[in-house]
Coordinates of C-alpha atoms (C1' of nucleotides) in Angstrom, one line a residue:
Chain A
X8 CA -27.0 57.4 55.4
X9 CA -28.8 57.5 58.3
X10 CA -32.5 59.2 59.0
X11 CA -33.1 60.1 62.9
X12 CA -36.8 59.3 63.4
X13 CA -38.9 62.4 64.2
X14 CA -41.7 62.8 66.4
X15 CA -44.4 63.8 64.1
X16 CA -48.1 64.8 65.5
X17 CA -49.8 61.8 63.5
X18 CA -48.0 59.5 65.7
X19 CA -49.4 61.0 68.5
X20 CA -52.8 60.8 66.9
X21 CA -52.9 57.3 66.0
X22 CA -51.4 55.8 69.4
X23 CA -54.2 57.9 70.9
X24 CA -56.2 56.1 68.7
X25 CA -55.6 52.4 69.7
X26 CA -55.6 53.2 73.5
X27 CA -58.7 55.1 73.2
X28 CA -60.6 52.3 71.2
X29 CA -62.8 49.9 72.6
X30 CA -62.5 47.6 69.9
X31 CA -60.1 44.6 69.8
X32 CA -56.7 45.2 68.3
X33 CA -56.1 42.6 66.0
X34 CA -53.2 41.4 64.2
X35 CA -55.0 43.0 60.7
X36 CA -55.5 46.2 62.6
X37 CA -51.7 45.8 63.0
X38 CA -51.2 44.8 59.8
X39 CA -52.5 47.7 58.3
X40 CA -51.7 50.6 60.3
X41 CA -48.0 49.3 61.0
X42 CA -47.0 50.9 57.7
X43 CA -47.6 53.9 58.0
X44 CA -46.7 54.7 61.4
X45 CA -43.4 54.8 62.8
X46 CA -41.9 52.0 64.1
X47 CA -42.4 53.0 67.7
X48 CA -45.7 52.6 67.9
X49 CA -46.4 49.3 66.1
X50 CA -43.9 48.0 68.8
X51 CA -46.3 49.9 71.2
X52 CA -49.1 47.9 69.6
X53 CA -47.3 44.4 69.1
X54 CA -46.5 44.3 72.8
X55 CA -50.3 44.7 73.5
X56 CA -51.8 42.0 71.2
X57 CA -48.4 40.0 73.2
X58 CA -50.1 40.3 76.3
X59 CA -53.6 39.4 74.8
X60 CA -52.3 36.1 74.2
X61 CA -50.2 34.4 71.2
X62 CA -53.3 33.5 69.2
X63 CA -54.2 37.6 68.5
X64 CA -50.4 37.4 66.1
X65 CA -50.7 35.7 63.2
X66 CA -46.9 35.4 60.8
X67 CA -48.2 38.7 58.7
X68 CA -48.7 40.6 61.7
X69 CA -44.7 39.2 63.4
X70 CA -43.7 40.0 60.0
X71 CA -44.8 43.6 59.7
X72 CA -43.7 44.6 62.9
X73 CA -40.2 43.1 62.7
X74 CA -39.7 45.1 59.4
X75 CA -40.9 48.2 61.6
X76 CA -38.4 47.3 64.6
X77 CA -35.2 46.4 61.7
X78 CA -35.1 50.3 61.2
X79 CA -34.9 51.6 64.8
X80 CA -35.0 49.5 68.1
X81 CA -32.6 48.1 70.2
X82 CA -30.8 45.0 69.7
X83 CA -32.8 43.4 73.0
X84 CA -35.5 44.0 71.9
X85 CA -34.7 42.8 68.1
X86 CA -33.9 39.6 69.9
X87 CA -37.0 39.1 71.4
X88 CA -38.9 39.2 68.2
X89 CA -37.2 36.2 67.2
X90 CA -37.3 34.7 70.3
X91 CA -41.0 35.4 70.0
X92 CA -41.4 33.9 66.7
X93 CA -39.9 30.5 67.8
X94 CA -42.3 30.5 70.4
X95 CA -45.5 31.1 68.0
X96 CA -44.3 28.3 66.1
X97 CA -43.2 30.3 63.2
X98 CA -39.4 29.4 63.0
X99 CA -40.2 27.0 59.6
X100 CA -41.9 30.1 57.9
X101 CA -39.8 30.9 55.0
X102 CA -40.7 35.0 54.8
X103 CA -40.1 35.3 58.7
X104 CA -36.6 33.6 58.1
X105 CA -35.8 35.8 55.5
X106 CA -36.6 38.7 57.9
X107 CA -34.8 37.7 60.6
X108 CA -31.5 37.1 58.5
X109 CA -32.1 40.8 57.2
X110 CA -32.5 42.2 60.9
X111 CA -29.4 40.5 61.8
X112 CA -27.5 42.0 59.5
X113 CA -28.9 45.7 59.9
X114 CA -27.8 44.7 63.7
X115 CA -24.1 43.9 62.3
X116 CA -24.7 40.1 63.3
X117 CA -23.2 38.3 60.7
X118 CA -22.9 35.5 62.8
X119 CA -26.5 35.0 63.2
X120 CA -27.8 35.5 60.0
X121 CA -25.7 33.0 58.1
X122 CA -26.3 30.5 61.5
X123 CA -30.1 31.2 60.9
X124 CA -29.8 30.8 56.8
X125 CA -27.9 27.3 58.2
X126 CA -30.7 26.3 59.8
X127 CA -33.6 27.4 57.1
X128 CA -35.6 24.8 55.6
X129 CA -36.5 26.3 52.5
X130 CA -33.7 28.2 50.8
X131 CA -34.9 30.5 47.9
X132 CA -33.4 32.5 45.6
X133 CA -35.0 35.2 48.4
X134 CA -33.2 33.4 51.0
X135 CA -30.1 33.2 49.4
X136 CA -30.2 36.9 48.2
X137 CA -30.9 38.6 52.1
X138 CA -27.5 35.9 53.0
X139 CA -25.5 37.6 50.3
X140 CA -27.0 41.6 50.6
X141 CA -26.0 40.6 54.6
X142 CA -22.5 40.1 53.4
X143 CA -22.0 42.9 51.2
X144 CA -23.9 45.4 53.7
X145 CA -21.2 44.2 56.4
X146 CA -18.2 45.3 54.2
X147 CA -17.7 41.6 53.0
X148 CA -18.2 41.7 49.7
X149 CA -15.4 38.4 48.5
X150 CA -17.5 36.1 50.7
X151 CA -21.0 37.3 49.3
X152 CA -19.3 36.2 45.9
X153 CA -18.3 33.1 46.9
X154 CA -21.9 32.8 48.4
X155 CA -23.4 33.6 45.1
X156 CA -21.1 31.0 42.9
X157 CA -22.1 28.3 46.1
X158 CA -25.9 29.3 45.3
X159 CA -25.9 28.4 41.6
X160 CA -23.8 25.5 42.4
X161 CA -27.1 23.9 44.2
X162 CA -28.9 25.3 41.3
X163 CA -30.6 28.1 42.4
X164 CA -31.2 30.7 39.5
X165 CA -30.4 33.8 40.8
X166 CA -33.2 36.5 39.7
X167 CA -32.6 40.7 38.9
X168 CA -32.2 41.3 42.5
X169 CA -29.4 38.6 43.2
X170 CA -27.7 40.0 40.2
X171 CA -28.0 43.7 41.4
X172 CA -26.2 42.7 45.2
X173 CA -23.9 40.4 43.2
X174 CA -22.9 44.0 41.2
X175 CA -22.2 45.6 44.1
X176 CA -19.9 43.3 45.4
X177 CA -17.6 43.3 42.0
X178 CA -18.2 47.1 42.6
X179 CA -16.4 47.1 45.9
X180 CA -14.0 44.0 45.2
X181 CA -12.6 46.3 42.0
X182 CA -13.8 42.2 40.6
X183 CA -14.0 43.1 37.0
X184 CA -14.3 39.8 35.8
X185 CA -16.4 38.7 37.7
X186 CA -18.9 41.8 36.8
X187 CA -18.4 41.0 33.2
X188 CA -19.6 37.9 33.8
X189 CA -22.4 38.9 35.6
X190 CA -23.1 41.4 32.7
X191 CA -22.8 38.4 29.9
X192 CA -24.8 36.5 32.4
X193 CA -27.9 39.1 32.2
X194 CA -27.5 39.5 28.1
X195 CA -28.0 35.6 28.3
X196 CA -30.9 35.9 30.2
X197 CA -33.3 38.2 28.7
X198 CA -36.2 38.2 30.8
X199 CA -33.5 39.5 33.0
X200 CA -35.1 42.8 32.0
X201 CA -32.1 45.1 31.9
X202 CA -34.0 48.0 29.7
X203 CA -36.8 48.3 32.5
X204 CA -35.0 47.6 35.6
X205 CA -33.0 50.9 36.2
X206 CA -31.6 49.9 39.7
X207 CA -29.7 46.9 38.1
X208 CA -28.9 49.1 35.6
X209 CA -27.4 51.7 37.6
X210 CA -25.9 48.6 39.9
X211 CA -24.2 47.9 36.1
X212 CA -22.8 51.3 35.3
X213 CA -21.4 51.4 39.3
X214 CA -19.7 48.3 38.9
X215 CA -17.9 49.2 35.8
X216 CA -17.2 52.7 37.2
X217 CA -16.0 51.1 40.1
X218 CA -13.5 48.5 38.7
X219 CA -12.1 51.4 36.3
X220 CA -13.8 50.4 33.3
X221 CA -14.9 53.9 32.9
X222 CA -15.4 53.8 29.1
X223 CA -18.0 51.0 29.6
X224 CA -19.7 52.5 32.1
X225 CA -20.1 55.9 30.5
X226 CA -21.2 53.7 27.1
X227 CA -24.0 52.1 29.4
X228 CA -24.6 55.8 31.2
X229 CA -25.0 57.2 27.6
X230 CA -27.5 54.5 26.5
X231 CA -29.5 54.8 29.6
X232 CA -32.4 57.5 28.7
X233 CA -34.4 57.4 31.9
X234 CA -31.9 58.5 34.4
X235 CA -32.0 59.0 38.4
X236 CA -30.2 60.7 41.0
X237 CA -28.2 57.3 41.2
X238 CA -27.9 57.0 37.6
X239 CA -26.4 60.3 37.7
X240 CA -24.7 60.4 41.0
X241 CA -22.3 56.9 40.2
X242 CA -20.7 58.2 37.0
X243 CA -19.8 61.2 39.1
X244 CA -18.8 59.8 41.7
X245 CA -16.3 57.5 39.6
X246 CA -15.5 60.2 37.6
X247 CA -14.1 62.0 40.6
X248 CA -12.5 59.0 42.3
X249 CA -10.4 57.9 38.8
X250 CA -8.8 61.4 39.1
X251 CA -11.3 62.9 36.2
X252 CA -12.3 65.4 38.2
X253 CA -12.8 67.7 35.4
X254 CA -15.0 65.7 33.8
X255 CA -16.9 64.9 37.2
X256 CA -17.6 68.3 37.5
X257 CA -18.8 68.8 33.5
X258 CA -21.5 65.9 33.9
X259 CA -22.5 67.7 37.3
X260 CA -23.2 70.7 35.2
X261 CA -25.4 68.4 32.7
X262 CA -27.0 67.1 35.3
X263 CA -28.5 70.5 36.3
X264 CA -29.1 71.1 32.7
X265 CA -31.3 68.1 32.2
X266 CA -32.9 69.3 35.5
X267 CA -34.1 72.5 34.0
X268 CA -35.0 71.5 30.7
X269 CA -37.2 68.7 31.3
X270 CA -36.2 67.6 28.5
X271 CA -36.8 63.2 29.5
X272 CA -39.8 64.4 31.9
X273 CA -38.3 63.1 35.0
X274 CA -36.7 65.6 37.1
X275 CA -33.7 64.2 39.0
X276 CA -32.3 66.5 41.9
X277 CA -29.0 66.0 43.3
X278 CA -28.7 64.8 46.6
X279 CA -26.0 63.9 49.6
X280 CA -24.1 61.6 47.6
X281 CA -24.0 63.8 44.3
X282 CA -22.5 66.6 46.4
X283 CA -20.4 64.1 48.0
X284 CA -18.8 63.3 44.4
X285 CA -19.1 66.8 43.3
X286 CA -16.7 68.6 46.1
X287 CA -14.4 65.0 45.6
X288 CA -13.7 65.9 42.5
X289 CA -13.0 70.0 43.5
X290 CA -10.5 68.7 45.7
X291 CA -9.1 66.0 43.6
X292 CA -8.2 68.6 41.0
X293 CA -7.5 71.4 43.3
X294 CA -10.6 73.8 42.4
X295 CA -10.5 75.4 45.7
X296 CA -13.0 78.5 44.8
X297 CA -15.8 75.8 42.9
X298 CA -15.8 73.8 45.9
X299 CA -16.4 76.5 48.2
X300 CA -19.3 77.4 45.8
X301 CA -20.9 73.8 45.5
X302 CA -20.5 73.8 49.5
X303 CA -22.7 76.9 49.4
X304 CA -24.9 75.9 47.0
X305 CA -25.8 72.8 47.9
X306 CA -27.3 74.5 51.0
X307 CA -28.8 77.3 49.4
X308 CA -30.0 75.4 46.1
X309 CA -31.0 72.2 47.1
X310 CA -31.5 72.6 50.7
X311 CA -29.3 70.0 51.7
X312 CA -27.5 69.7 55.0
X313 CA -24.1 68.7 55.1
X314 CA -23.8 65.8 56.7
X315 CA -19.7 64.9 58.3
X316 CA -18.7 63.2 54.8
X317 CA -19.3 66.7 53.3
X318 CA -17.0 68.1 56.3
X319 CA -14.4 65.3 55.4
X320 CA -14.4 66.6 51.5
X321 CA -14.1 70.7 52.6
X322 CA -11.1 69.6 54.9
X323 CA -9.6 67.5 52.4
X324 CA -10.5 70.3 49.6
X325 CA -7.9 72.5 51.8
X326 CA -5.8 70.0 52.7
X327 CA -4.9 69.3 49.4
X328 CA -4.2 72.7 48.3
X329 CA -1.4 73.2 50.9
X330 CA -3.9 75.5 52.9
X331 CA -4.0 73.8 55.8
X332 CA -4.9 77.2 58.4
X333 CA -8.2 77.1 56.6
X334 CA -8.9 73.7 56.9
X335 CA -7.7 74.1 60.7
X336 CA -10.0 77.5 60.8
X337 CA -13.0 75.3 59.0
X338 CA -12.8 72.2 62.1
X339 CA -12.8 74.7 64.1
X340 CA -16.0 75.9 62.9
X341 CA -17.8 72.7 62.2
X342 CA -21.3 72.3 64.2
X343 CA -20.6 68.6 64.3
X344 CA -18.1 66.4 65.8
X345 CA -14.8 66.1 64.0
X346 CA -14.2 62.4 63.4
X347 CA -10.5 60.6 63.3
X348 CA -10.8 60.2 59.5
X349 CA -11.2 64.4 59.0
X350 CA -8.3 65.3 61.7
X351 CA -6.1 62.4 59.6
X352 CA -6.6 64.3 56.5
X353 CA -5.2 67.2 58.3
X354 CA -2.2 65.3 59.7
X355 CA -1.4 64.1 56.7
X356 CA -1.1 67.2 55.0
X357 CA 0.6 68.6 57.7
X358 CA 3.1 65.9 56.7
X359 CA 3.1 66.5 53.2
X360 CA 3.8 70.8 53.8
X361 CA 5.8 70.2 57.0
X362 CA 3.6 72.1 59.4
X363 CA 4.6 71.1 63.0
X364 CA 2.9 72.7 65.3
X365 CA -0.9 72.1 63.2
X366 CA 0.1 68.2 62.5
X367 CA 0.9 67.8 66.9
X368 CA -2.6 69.5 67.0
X369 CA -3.8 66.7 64.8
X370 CA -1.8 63.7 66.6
X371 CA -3.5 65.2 70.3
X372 CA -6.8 64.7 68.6
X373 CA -6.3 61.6 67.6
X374 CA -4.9 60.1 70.5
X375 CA -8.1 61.0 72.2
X376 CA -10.2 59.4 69.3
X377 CA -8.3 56.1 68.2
X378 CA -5.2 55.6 70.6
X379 CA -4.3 52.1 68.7
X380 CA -4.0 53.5 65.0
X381 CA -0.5 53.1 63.9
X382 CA -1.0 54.8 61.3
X383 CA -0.7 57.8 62.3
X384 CA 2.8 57.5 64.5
X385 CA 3.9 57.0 60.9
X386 CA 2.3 60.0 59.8
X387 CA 3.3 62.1 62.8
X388 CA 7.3 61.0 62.3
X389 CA 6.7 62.1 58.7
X390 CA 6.2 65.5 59.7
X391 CA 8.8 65.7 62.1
X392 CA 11.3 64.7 59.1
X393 CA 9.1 67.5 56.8
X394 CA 10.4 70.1 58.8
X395 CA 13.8 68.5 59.0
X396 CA 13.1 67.5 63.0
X397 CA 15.5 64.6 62.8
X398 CA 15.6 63.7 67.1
X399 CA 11.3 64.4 67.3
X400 CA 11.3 61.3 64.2
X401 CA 13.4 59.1 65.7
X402 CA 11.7 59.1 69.2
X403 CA 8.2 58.4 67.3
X404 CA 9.7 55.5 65.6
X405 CA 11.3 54.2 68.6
X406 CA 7.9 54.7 70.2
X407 CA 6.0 52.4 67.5
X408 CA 8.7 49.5 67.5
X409 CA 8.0 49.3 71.2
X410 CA 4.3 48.9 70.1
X411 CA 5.6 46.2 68.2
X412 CA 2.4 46.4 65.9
X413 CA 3.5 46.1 62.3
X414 CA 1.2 46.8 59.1
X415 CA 0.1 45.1 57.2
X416 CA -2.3 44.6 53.4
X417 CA -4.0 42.1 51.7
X418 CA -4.3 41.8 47.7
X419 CA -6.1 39.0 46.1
X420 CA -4.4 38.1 42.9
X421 CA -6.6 35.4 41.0
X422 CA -8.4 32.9 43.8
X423 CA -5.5 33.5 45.8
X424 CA -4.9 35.7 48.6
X425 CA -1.6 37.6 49.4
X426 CA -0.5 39.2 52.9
X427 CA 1.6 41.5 53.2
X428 CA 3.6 42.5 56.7
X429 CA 6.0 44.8 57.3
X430 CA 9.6 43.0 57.6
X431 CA 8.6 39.8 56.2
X432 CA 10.0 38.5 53.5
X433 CA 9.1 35.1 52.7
X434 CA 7.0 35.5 49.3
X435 CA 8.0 33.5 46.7
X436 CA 8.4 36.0 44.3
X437 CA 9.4 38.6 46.7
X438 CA 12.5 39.5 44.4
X439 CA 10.7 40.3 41.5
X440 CA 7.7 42.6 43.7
X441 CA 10.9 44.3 45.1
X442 CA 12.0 45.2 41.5
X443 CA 8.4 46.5 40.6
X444 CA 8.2 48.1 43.5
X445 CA 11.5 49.8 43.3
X446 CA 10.8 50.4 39.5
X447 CA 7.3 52.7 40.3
X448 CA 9.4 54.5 42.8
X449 CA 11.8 55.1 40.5
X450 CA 9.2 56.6 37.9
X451 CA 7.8 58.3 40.2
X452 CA 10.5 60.3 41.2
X453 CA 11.3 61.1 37.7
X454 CA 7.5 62.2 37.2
X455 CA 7.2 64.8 40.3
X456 CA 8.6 66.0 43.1
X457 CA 8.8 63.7 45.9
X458 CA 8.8 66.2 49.0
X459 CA 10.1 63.5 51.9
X460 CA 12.9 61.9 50.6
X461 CA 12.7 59.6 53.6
X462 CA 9.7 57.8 51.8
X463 CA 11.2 54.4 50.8
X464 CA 10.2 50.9 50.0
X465 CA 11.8 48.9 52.5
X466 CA 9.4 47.5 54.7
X467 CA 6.9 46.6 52.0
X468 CA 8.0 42.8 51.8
X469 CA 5.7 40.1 52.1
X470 CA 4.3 36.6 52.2
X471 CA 2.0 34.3 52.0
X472 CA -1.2 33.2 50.7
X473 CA -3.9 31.5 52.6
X474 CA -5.8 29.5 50.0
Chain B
dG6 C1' -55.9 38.7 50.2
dT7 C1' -51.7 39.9 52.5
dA8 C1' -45.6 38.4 53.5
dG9 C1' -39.1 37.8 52.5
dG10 C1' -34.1 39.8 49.3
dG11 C1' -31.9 45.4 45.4
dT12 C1' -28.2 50.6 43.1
dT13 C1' -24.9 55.7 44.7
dA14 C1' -20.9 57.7 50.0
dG15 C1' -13.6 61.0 52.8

DNA sequence: GTAGGGTTAG
């Protein structure tokens, strides 16, 4: 989620402040006011005491403002901080290294943060941890576990917060081995604190809620009696993304519950991500009418704006339910910018209920937004054969083998890794996938109605493994 | 005297 920095009067105030003084701005006046003011200004400030000389910045003072400048600056002028604290002789400090890799990694420069943990002299459990939070925050979660086992392999203990990132990984890796280990690893270590640390808790209950383990999480959830909006928020979340929408929506109610009867003392308040959950699960299960109604309320109630995600669920929440002029009628009426993901939703269900003319709509849109997605030339043919459009289906598909751009997935079975690509059949054991395959088509077909009968499994063939 | 790394998201 992202917070747009305001212009507040207090900002005002204090820059007023530091120009207006005659005394000396020193790196502890930096030190201390840097936290409370935004991160403009202590920029403002650290590019005076720059031109005062380097001996005015001490390592506390570099450190302070490149904490400020991680949350909103540009990525010249991130640069230059480290730049700068080569120059001050601060490359070997341990804290400022840690920093840097951080800000790096809030930049999306992977690169550079593991180059620069290459290059540390010290590496700490500290140092280690920002390497493998760098991973997982760039959507890399199977190398932060490989980073993880490395670490302990040079005998580096990790410590409550290692553990927590390490969590999140197996969360988003569906690596459920891996989390129980992590879990037997914690009950090993006692000190490891689990009863008083309720992030790593929650962490726990999101990785088993994540890798499907749903009993185990809700057994953890139950036994947790100090609960936050995270605490709350993941089990709901799961809930709705395992296709338990129904009880999503029943521990939403409880949540509200607990809200009002204070009965634990802490008030928890749902926020972005519980609504998030809570309309996921309305349009998992179809609940057209009780979405609409968290949509409202979530304004109204909780003063909460929706951000595009909750767009993405109200489109989806029609989508699904075959009423696709109203999700069509609500894009129309969204203050924000539709995004590719919200008019794919629509496509596809244009695909699903056969609807021509809204799913060309859809394709125009997404021409403009992401030309190269071959996705949805897939799509798109799929709703030409919907509405029995047999010529429009062919031209599309002679359109995308021109393109010559085939799909392709990735599974990781074990320690090994396993591509996928469309017309490729040199897996080893790409007889017996076929006959899975072909046997979950099969049972699916006998479970529900399969609307395009053109949907087959030829194409899905395979190979090889890169480890 | 002070400093670095943490959970939830179509």
């Amino acid at each position: 989620m992202r917070v747009s920095a305001s212009k507040s009067p207090s900002s005002a105030h204090a820059d007023g402040a530091a120009t207006k003084g005659k005394r000396r701005l020193s790196s502890d006046h930096l030190s201390r006011s840097s936290e409370r003011l935004p991160a403009k200004n202590s920029f403002v400030q650290f590019r005076r005491l720059q031109r005062r000389g380097p001996s005015s910045i001490d390592s506390y003072a570099l450190l302070r403002v490149l904490r400020a400048r991680t949350k909103a600056s540009s990525r010249v002028e991130k640069t230059q901080l480290h730049t700068f604290a080569i120059t001050l002789g601060f490359e070997s400090i341990v804290h400022l290294q840690t920093a840097l890799i951080t800000m790096y990694s809030e930049m999306g420069s992977i690169n550079d943060a593991h180059r620069l943990f290459d290059k540390t002299s010290c590496r700490t459990v500290v140092c280690w941890t920002a390497l493998i939070s760098a991973y997982v925050n760039n959507g890399r979660p199977g190398k932060a576990l490989e980073l993880f086992r490395h670490m302990r392999l040079e005998n580096v203990e990790p410590d409550r917060i290692t553990i927590t990132i390490a969590l999140s990984a197996c969360a988003d890796l569906g690596a459920l081995d891996a989390g129980e280990w992590i879990h037997m690893y914690i009950y090993r270590h006692s000190s490891m604190g689990l009863g008083e640390d309720l992030i790593l808790r929650n962490a726990l209950i999101n990785m088993y809620a994540k890798c499907g383990h749903i009993q185990a999480a809700h057994h953890l959830f139950d036994s947790t009696k100090q609960r936050d909006v995270t605490t709350w928020t993941s089990m709901i979340v799961a809930l709705a993304l395992h296709g338990r929408a129904n009880e999503a929506l029943l521990l939403f109610a409880e949540m509200k519950e607990s809200m009002s009867s204070h009965s634990n003392g802490c008030r928890v308040s749902p926020n972005h991500v519980t609504f998030v959950g809570v309309l996921m699960a309305c349009s998992h299960a179809g609940l057209v009418s009780e979405g609409q109604f968290h949509w409202e309320s979530m304004q109204r109630d909780y003063n909460l704006k929706p951000q595009l995600a909750h767009y993405g669920c109200m489109v989806d929440l029609f989508c699904r339910a075959g009423l696709l002029e109203d999700a069509y009628a609500f894009i129309k009426e969204m203050p924000v910018q539709c995004n590719a993901v919200i008019w794919r939703t629509l496509l596809a269900a244009c695909s699903l209920h056969g609807n021509v003319s809204l799913g060309a709509l859809a394709r125009r849109r997404l021409l403009e937004l992401e030309p190269d997605h071959a996705g949805d030339d897939v799509t798109m043919s799929n709703v030409y054969a919907a509405a029995g459009l047999w010529d429009e289906k062919q031209d599309v598909r002679k359109r995308m083998k021109r393109r010559r751009d085939p799909g392709g997935s990735l599974i990781e079975v074990g320690s090994r890794k396993h591509e996928f690509v469309s017309a490729d059949r040199r897996h080893l054991r790409e007889k017996g996938m076929q006959e899975v395959l072909q046997s979950i088509v099969e049972n699916s077909r006998a479970l529900v109605h399969v609307p395009d009968a053109d949907i087959t499994v030829d194409g899905m063939e395979t190979n090889m493994d890169d480890s």
